Coordinates of C-alpha atoms in Angstrom, one line a residue:
M1 CA -16.5 22.7 -27.2
C2 CA -16.0 24.9 -30.3
G3 CA -13.9 27.5 -28.4
L4 CA -11.2 25.0 -27.5
P5 CA -8.5 26.3 -30.0
V6 CA -8.9 29.9 -28.6
L7 CA -8.6 28.6 -25.1
V8 CA -5.5 26.7 -26.1
L9 CA -3.8 29.8 -27.4
I10 CA -4.7 31.8 -24.4
G11 CA -3.7 29.1 -21.9
L12 CA -0.4 28.2 -23.4
A13 CA 0.5 31.9 -24.0
S14 CA -0.1 32.8 -20.4
G15 CA 1.8 29.7 -19.2
S16 CA 4.8 30.3 -21.4
A17 CA 5.4 33.7 -19.8
D18 CA 6.5 32.0 -16.6
A19 CA 7.7 28.6 -17.8
P20 CA 8.8 27.1 -21.1
V21 CA 6.5 24.9 -23.1
T22 CA 7.4 21.2 -23.0
L23 CA 6.3 18.7 -25.6
K24 CA 5.7 14.9 -25.1
P25 CA 5.0 12.6 -28.0
I26 CA 2.1 10.1 -27.9
I27 CA 2.4 6.9 -29.9
D28 CA 0.3 3.8 -29.2
A29 CA 0.2 0.9 -31.7
R30 CA -1.7 -2.5 -31.4
L31 CA -1.7 -5.3 -34.0
R32 CA -4.5 -7.8 -33.3
Y33 CA -5.8 -11.0 -34.7
E34 CA -9.4 -11.9 -33.7
H35 CA -11.1 -15.2 -34.7
V36 CA -14.8 -15.8 -34.1
E37 CA -16.9 -18.9 -34.5
Q38 CA -20.6 -18.3 -34.0
V39 CA -23.5 -20.6 -34.6
P40 CA -25.4 -20.6 -37.0
L41 CA -23.1 -18.6 -39.2
A42 CA -21.2 -20.8 -41.6
A43 CA -18.3 -18.5 -42.1
D44 CA -15.8 -17.7 -39.3
A45 CA -14.5 -14.2 -38.7
D46 CA -10.7 -13.7 -39.1
A47 CA -9.9 -10.1 -38.4
L48 CA -6.4 -8.8 -38.6
T49 CA -6.3 -5.2 -37.7
L50 CA -3.7 -2.5 -36.9
R51 CA -4.5 0.4 -34.7
I52 CA -2.2 3.4 -34.3
R53 CA -2.7 6.5 -32.1
A54 CA -0.3 9.4 -32.5
G55 CA -0.2 12.9 -31.1
F56 CA 1.5 15.1 -28.5
E57 CA 0.9 16.8 -25.2
A58 CA 2.2 20.3 -24.6
K59 CA 2.6 21.7 -21.1
A60 CA 3.3 25.2 -19.8
K61 CA 3.1 25.8 -16.0
D62 CA -0.6 25.1 -15.0
W63 CA -1.8 24.4 -18.6
S64 CA -1.6 21.4 -20.8
F65 CA -2.9 20.8 -24.3
L66 CA -3.3 17.3 -25.8
A67 CA -4.0 16.3 -29.4
E68 CA -4.3 12.7 -30.6
S69 CA -5.4 11.0 -33.8
E70 CA -6.5 7.4 -34.2
A71 CA -6.3 5.2 -37.3
L72 CA -7.4 1.6 -37.8
L73 CA -6.5 -0.5 -40.8
A74 CA -8.2 -3.8 -41.6
I75 CA -5.3 -5.9 -43.0
N76 CA -7.5 -8.9 -43.3
P77 CA -11.1 -7.7 -43.5
A78 CA -12.8 -11.2 -43.3
Y79 CA -15.2 -10.1 -40.7
N80 CA -18.4 -8.1 -40.2
S81 CA -17.3 -4.8 -38.8
G82 CA -20.8 -3.5 -38.4
L83 CA -20.2 -1.1 -41.3
N84 CA -18.8 -3.1 -44.2
G85 CA -22.0 -5.1 -45.0
K86 CA -20.3 -8.6 -44.6
T87 CA -23.2 -10.1 -42.6
T88 CA -22.3 -13.7 -43.4
Y89 CA -19.4 -13.3 -40.9
P90 CA -19.7 -12.9 -37.1
I91 CA -19.3 -9.3 -36.0
V92 CA -16.0 -7.9 -34.8
P93 CA -16.8 -4.3 -34.0
D94 CA -13.5 -2.7 -35.2
P95 CA -14.4 -0.8 -38.4
Q96 CA -11.7 0.9 -40.4
N97 CA -11.4 4.4 -39.1
I98 CA -9.4 7.7 -39.2
E99 CA -10.5 10.2 -36.6
L100 CA -9.5 12.8 -34.0
N101 CA -9.5 10.7 -30.9
R102 CA -8.7 13.4 -28.2
L103 CA -8.3 17.1 -28.3
Q104 CA -8.3 18.6 -24.8
L105 CA -7.1 21.5 -22.7
Q106 CA -6.4 21.0 -19.0
Y107 CA -5.9 23.6 -16.3
R108 CA -4.4 22.9 -12.8
G109 CA -3.9 26.5 -11.6
L110 CA -6.6 26.4 -8.9
P111 CA -6.0 24.6 -5.6
N112 CA -6.8 20.9 -5.5
T113 CA -8.6 21.3 -8.9
V114 CA -8.2 19.8 -12.3
I115 CA -10.4 21.2 -15.2
T116 CA -10.4 19.4 -18.5
V117 CA -12.3 20.7 -21.6
G118 CA -12.6 19.1 -25.0
R119 CA -12.6 15.6 -26.5
Q120 CA -11.2 13.4 -23.7
R121 CA -11.0 9.9 -22.2
I122 CA -13.1 9.4 -19.1
N123 CA -12.9 6.3 -16.9
L124 CA -14.9 6.4 -13.7
D125 CA -14.2 3.8 -10.9
D126 CA -14.0 0.3 -12.5
Q127 CA -15.7 1.6 -15.7
R128 CA -18.9 -0.4 -14.9
F129 CA -20.9 2.7 -15.8
V130 CA -18.6 5.1 -17.7
G131 CA -15.4 4.1 -19.5
S132 CA -13.3 4.4 -22.7
V133 CA -13.7 0.9 -24.0
A134 CA -10.0 0.4 -24.3
W135 CA -10.4 -3.2 -25.3
R136 CA -11.8 -2.3 -28.8
Q137 CA -9.4 -1.0 -31.4
N138 CA -11.4 2.3 -31.7
E139 CA -11.6 4.0 -28.3
Q140 CA -14.7 5.7 -26.8
T141 CA -14.2 9.4 -25.9
F142 CA -16.3 12.2 -24.8
D143 CA -16.7 15.9 -25.9
A144 CA -17.0 17.2 -22.4
A145 CA -16.1 19.6 -19.6
R146 CA -14.9 17.9 -16.5
V147 CA -14.0 19.3 -13.0
E148 CA -12.2 17.2 -10.4
W149 CA -11.8 18.8 -6.9
S150 CA -10.1 17.2 -3.8
G151 CA -9.9 20.2 -1.4
I152 CA -11.2 18.1 1.5
E153 CA -9.0 15.4 3.0
H154 CA -10.0 11.9 1.8
I155 CA -12.8 13.3 -0.4
K156 CA -12.9 13.8 -4.2
F157 CA -15.7 15.4 -6.3
D158 CA -15.8 14.6 -10.0
L159 CA -18.4 16.2 -12.2
T160 CA -18.6 16.0 -16.0
Y161 CA -21.0 17.4 -18.6
A162 CA -20.7 15.7 -22.0
D163 CA -22.7 16.8 -25.1
N164 CA -21.3 14.2 -27.4
V165 CA -20.1 10.6 -27.1
R166 CA -17.6 9.4 -29.8
T167 CA -18.2 5.7 -29.8
I168 CA -16.2 2.7 -31.0
W169 CA -18.0 2.8 -34.4
G170 CA -15.6 5.5 -35.5
A171 CA -15.9 8.6 -37.7
D172 CA -18.2 6.9 -40.1
G173 CA -20.6 5.8 -37.4
G174 CA -23.0 2.9 -37.7
N175 CA -24.6 0.1 -35.8
A176 CA -24.3 -3.7 -36.5
L177 CA -28.1 -4.0 -35.9
G178 CA -29.2 -1.4 -38.4
P179 CA -28.4 1.7 -40.5
A180 CA -28.3 4.3 -37.6
R181 CA -25.2 6.5 -37.6
L182 CA -23.9 5.9 -34.1
G183 CA -20.3 7.0 -34.4
E184 CA -21.2 10.0 -32.3
I185 CA -24.2 10.4 -30.1
G186 CA -25.3 13.8 -29.0
G187 CA -27.2 14.6 -25.8
N188 CA -26.9 16.2 -22.4
N189 CA -25.0 13.7 -20.2
V190 CA -24.2 14.6 -16.6
L191 CA -21.8 12.3 -14.7
G192 CA -21.4 13.0 -11.0
N193 CA -19.1 11.0 -8.7
V194 CA -18.1 11.6 -5.1
G195 CA -15.5 9.4 -3.4
Y196 CA -14.4 9.0 0.2
T197 CA -11.3 7.0 1.1
T198 CA -10.8 5.1 4.3
K199 CA -8.2 2.7 5.6
Y200 CA -10.6 -0.2 4.6
G201 CA -11.3 1.0 1.1
A202 CA -13.0 3.6 -1.1
L203 CA -16.7 4.5 -0.7
T204 CA -18.2 6.2 -3.8
G205 CA -21.6 7.7 -4.5
F206 CA -22.7 8.4 -8.0
A207 CA -25.4 10.0 -10.2
Y208 CA -25.3 9.4 -13.9
L209 CA -27.8 11.2 -16.1
V210 CA -27.6 9.8 -19.6
D211 CA -29.5 11.6 -22.3
Q212 CA -29.0 10.2 -25.9
N213 CA -30.8 12.1 -28.7
A214 CA -30.1 9.8 -31.7
A215 CA -32.6 7.2 -32.9
P216 CA -32.9 4.4 -32.1
V217 CA -30.9 4.8 -28.8
F218 CA -33.5 7.0 -27.1
A219 CA -34.2 3.9 -24.9
N220 CA -30.6 4.2 -23.4
S221 CA -31.5 7.5 -21.8
S222 CA -31.6 6.9 -18.1
Q223 CA -31.0 8.3 -14.6
T224 CA -28.9 6.0 -12.3
Y225 CA -28.1 6.7 -8.7
G226 CA -26.1 4.4 -6.5
G227 CA -22.9 3.7 -4.5
R228 CA -20.1 1.2 -4.2
F229 CA -17.4 0.2 -1.7
V230 CA -14.2 -1.5 -2.8
G231 CA -11.1 -2.2 -0.8
A232 CA -8.5 -4.7 0.5
Y233 CA -7.5 -5.8 4.0
P234 CA -4.2 -7.6 4.8
L235 CA -4.7 -10.8 6.7
S236 CA -0.9 -11.5 6.8
P237 CA 2.3 -10.2 5.1
H238 CA 1.5 -12.4 2.1
V239 CA -2.3 -12.7 2.2
K240 CA -4.8 -10.0 1.3
L241 CA -8.6 -10.1 1.3
T242 CA -10.3 -8.0 -1.4
Y243 CA -14.0 -7.1 -1.5
L244 CA -16.5 -5.1 -3.5
A245 CA -20.2 -4.2 -2.9
S246 CA -22.3 -2.0 -5.2
Y247 CA -26.0 -1.0 -5.6
A248 CA -27.8 1.3 -8.0
S249 CA -31.3 2.2 -9.0
Q250 CA -32.1 3.2 -12.6
S251 CA -35.2 4.7 -14.2
N252 CA -36.2 6.3 -17.5
Y253 CA -34.9 9.8 -18.3
R254 CA -35.6 12.5 -20.9
R255 CA -36.4 11.0 -24.4
N256 CA -36.7 7.4 -23.2
P257 CA -40.1 6.1 -24.4
N258 CA -40.2 3.4 -21.7
R259 CA -41.4 4.0 -18.2
Y260 CA -39.4 1.7 -15.9
Q261 CA -37.4 1.2 -12.7
A262 CA -34.7 -1.5 -12.4
N263 CA -32.0 -2.2 -9.8
Y264 CA -28.4 -3.2 -9.9
Y265 CA -26.3 -4.9 -7.3
A266 CA -23.0 -6.7 -7.2
G267 CA -20.8 -8.4 -4.6
E268 CA -17.3 -9.8 -4.9
L269 CA -14.8 -11.4 -2.6
G270 CA -11.2 -12.3 -3.4
L271 CA -8.0 -13.7 -1.8
A272 CA -4.5 -12.7 -2.9
V273 CA -1.7 -15.0 -1.7
N274 CA 1.5 -13.6 -3.1
T275 CA 0.9 -13.7 -6.8
L276 CA -2.0 -16.2 -6.7
T277 CA -5.5 -14.7 -6.8
L278 CA -8.8 -16.4 -6.2
G279 CA -12.1 -14.7 -6.4
G280 CA -15.8 -15.0 -6.9
G281 CA -18.8 -12.7 -7.4
Y282 CA -22.4 -12.2 -8.2
E283 CA -23.8 -9.4 -10.3
V284 CA -27.4 -8.6 -11.1
L285 CA -28.8 -6.2 -13.7
G286 CA -32.4 -6.3 -12.9
A287 CA -35.5 -6.5 -15.1
D288 CA -38.4 -4.0 -14.7
T289 CA -41.9 -5.5 -14.1
K290 CA -43.5 -2.6 -12.1
G291 CA -46.6 -1.1 -13.8
N292 CA -46.4 -3.5 -16.8
G293 CA -48.7 -6.3 -15.7
G294 CA -45.8 -8.4 -14.6
V295 CA -44.2 -8.3 -18.0
A296 CA -40.7 -6.9 -18.3
V297 CA -40.3 -4.2 -21.0
T298 CA -36.7 -3.3 -20.3
S299 CA -33.9 -3.8 -17.9
F300 CA -30.9 -2.1 -16.3
Q301 CA -28.5 -0.8 -19.0
T302 CA -25.0 0.7 -18.9
P303 CA -24.5 2.1 -22.4
L304 CA -21.4 4.3 -21.5
A305 CA -19.5 1.4 -19.8
T306 CA -16.5 -0.5 -20.8
L307 CA -18.7 -3.5 -21.3
H308 CA -16.1 -6.1 -22.3
K309 CA -14.7 -6.1 -18.7
F310 CA -18.0 -7.5 -17.4
N311 CA -20.3 -10.5 -18.1
G312 CA -17.9 -12.6 -20.2
W313 CA -15.3 -11.8 -22.8
A314 CA -17.5 -13.4 -25.6
D315 CA -19.6 -10.1 -25.3
K316 CA -23.0 -11.8 -25.4
F317 CA -24.5 -9.4 -22.9
L318 CA -23.4 -6.0 -24.2
V319 CA -27.1 -5.1 -24.0
T320 CA -28.9 -6.5 -21.0
P321 CA -31.7 -8.9 -22.0
T322 CA -35.2 -7.7 -21.3
N323 CA -35.6 -10.3 -18.5
G324 CA -32.4 -9.0 -16.8
L325 CA -29.2 -10.8 -16.1
R326 CA -27.7 -12.6 -13.1
D327 CA -24.0 -13.4 -13.5
A328 CA -22.3 -15.8 -11.0
Y329 CA -18.6 -16.0 -11.6
G330 CA -15.3 -17.3 -10.3
T331 CA -11.7 -16.3 -11.1
I332 CA -8.2 -17.6 -10.7
G333 CA -5.0 -15.9 -11.6
Y334 CA -1.3 -16.3 -11.2
G335 CA 1.7 -14.1 -12.1
W336 CA 5.4 -14.2 -12.4
K337 CA 7.9 -11.3 -12.1
K338 CA 11.0 -11.3 -14.3
P339 CA 10.5 -14.7 -15.8
L340 CA 12.4 -15.9 -18.9
G341 CA 13.9 -12.5 -19.5
L342 CA 10.5 -10.8 -19.5
D343 CA 9.2 -8.2 -17.0
A344 CA 6.1 -10.1 -16.1
I345 CA 3.7 -12.9 -17.1
A346 CA 0.1 -13.0 -15.9
L347 CA -2.4 -15.9 -16.4
T348 CA -6.2 -15.6 -15.7
A349 CA -9.1 -17.9 -16.0
V350 CA -12.8 -17.1 -15.4
Y351 CA -16.0 -19.1 -15.3
H352 CA -19.5 -17.5 -15.7
R353 CA -23.0 -18.9 -15.2
F354 CA -25.6 -16.6 -16.7
D355 CA -29.3 -16.6 -15.7
S356 CA -32.2 -14.3 -16.1
D357 CA -33.4 -12.0 -13.3
R358 CA -37.0 -13.1 -13.8
L359 CA -38.7 -16.3 -15.2
G360 CA -35.8 -18.6 -14.0
Q361 CA -34.1 -18.9 -17.4
H362 CA -30.6 -20.3 -17.6
Y363 CA -29.0 -18.3 -20.4
G364 CA -25.7 -20.2 -20.7
D365 CA -22.2 -20.7 -19.4
E366 CA -18.8 -19.3 -20.4
I367 CA -15.2 -20.1 -19.8
D368 CA -12.5 -17.4 -20.4
A369 CA -8.7 -17.6 -20.3
Q370 CA -6.0 -15.1 -20.8
A371 CA -2.2 -14.8 -20.8
V372 CA -0.3 -11.5 -20.8
F373 CA 3.4 -11.1 -21.4
R374 CA 5.2 -7.7 -20.8
K375 CA 8.7 -6.5 -21.7
G376 CA 9.6 -2.8 -21.5
K377 CA 7.3 -0.9 -23.9
Y378 CA 5.8 -4.1 -25.4
A379 CA 2.9 -6.3 -24.3
A380 CA 1.7 -9.5 -25.9
L381 CA -1.7 -11.1 -25.2
L382 CA -3.4 -14.5 -25.9
K383 CA -7.1 -14.7 -25.0
Y384 CA -9.9 -17.1 -25.4
A385 CA -13.7 -17.1 -24.7
D386 CA -16.1 -20.0 -25.1
Y387 CA -19.9 -19.3 -24.5
R388 CA -22.2 -22.3 -24.5
A389 CA -25.8 -21.1 -25.0
D390 CA -28.9 -22.5 -23.4
A391 CA -31.9 -20.0 -23.4
F392 CA -30.1 -17.0 -24.8
G393 CA -27.9 -16.3 -27.8
T394 CA -25.9 -19.0 -29.7
D395 CA -22.7 -20.9 -29.1
T396 CA -19.8 -18.6 -29.7
K397 CA -16.0 -19.1 -29.5
K398 CA -13.4 -16.3 -29.7
F399 CA -9.7 -16.2 -29.8
W400 CA -7.4 -13.2 -29.8
A401 CA -3.6 -12.7 -30.2
S402 CA -2.2 -9.2 -30.0
L403 CA 1.0 -7.2 -29.8
E404 CA 1.1 -3.7 -28.3
W405 CA 3.8 -1.0 -28.2
S406 CA 3.6 2.5 -26.7
I407 CA 5.8 5.4 -25.5

């Protein structure tokens, strides 16, 4: 991606001959308090952090250029950031950071085609396999070349090659579990996605080839092939049925020292009645036992995903346990429009039961709750997670309060 500045000059110069260059500022700020209680640590984490992103996007006809910086300040650093050495506290993976978050050039001059080159944000489908991890203060971005083509009705092809992943650990890198510098992970990642839309929903096939060349994450190198179907069907003017089904198969790839094959499947049903939503689902990240004498050596992993969205907000399963994971969950939500002078209020509650994929272990249970308040360019959030451990991890409680503003 080293030729990006030259491409920027060529692209904007050619565009400005036919149309003026327009500039749009980018400002995104989030103040967050995160409290964590985790057995057996005696000290509780109390992290107060401020994250600011600032930049601009310049457009000229078919070209656009975007540059964005990201800075994170630990106002109250009473937490283990994974880099600061404060291991008596529970981890809150938001290390202080100043970095170039995005630097991309985009071209839309070809029919039904979008080409994006440079450091960019990539969110595929529901981010179960590839995402920007927007929940954390430091975002995950990719040094990549991406082509999106929709020249056939109802079909979209999306292909990305990424040679570097800029993780949530920031410019200084690091890993809460050791000294590795994991702020950026090089490799040869190919992310392919083909979608077909119907009146009943969207059918997607995908192939994700993840090659990570930094120790100790060789074991995250994998090849994953699968598909998903997600949609909604109106049962009446005020009632809608929602549904999701997904399956994938994963095996070792490139530098991965393990030889394995594991499966993933998920199903979800929901009912939306006006602003009331009810839902439930079952997700399995399988354990591998083939060729290992019946002993699991690894399990289905999704290292590029926005993991906080899945398997509980307490983040106990960011790495799938060796014996796999089965997550049975139920959700309820309710929203109001224009209440109390606000634009919207949304409430959500979730229950999870976690079990292993093999050996019949009950890992634990979790209750999550969230309230979101929106007014114009502002959003406020209150959020709680309570994980009660049985055969995996330790009891953990987390609470968040945040205020966001963006233009």
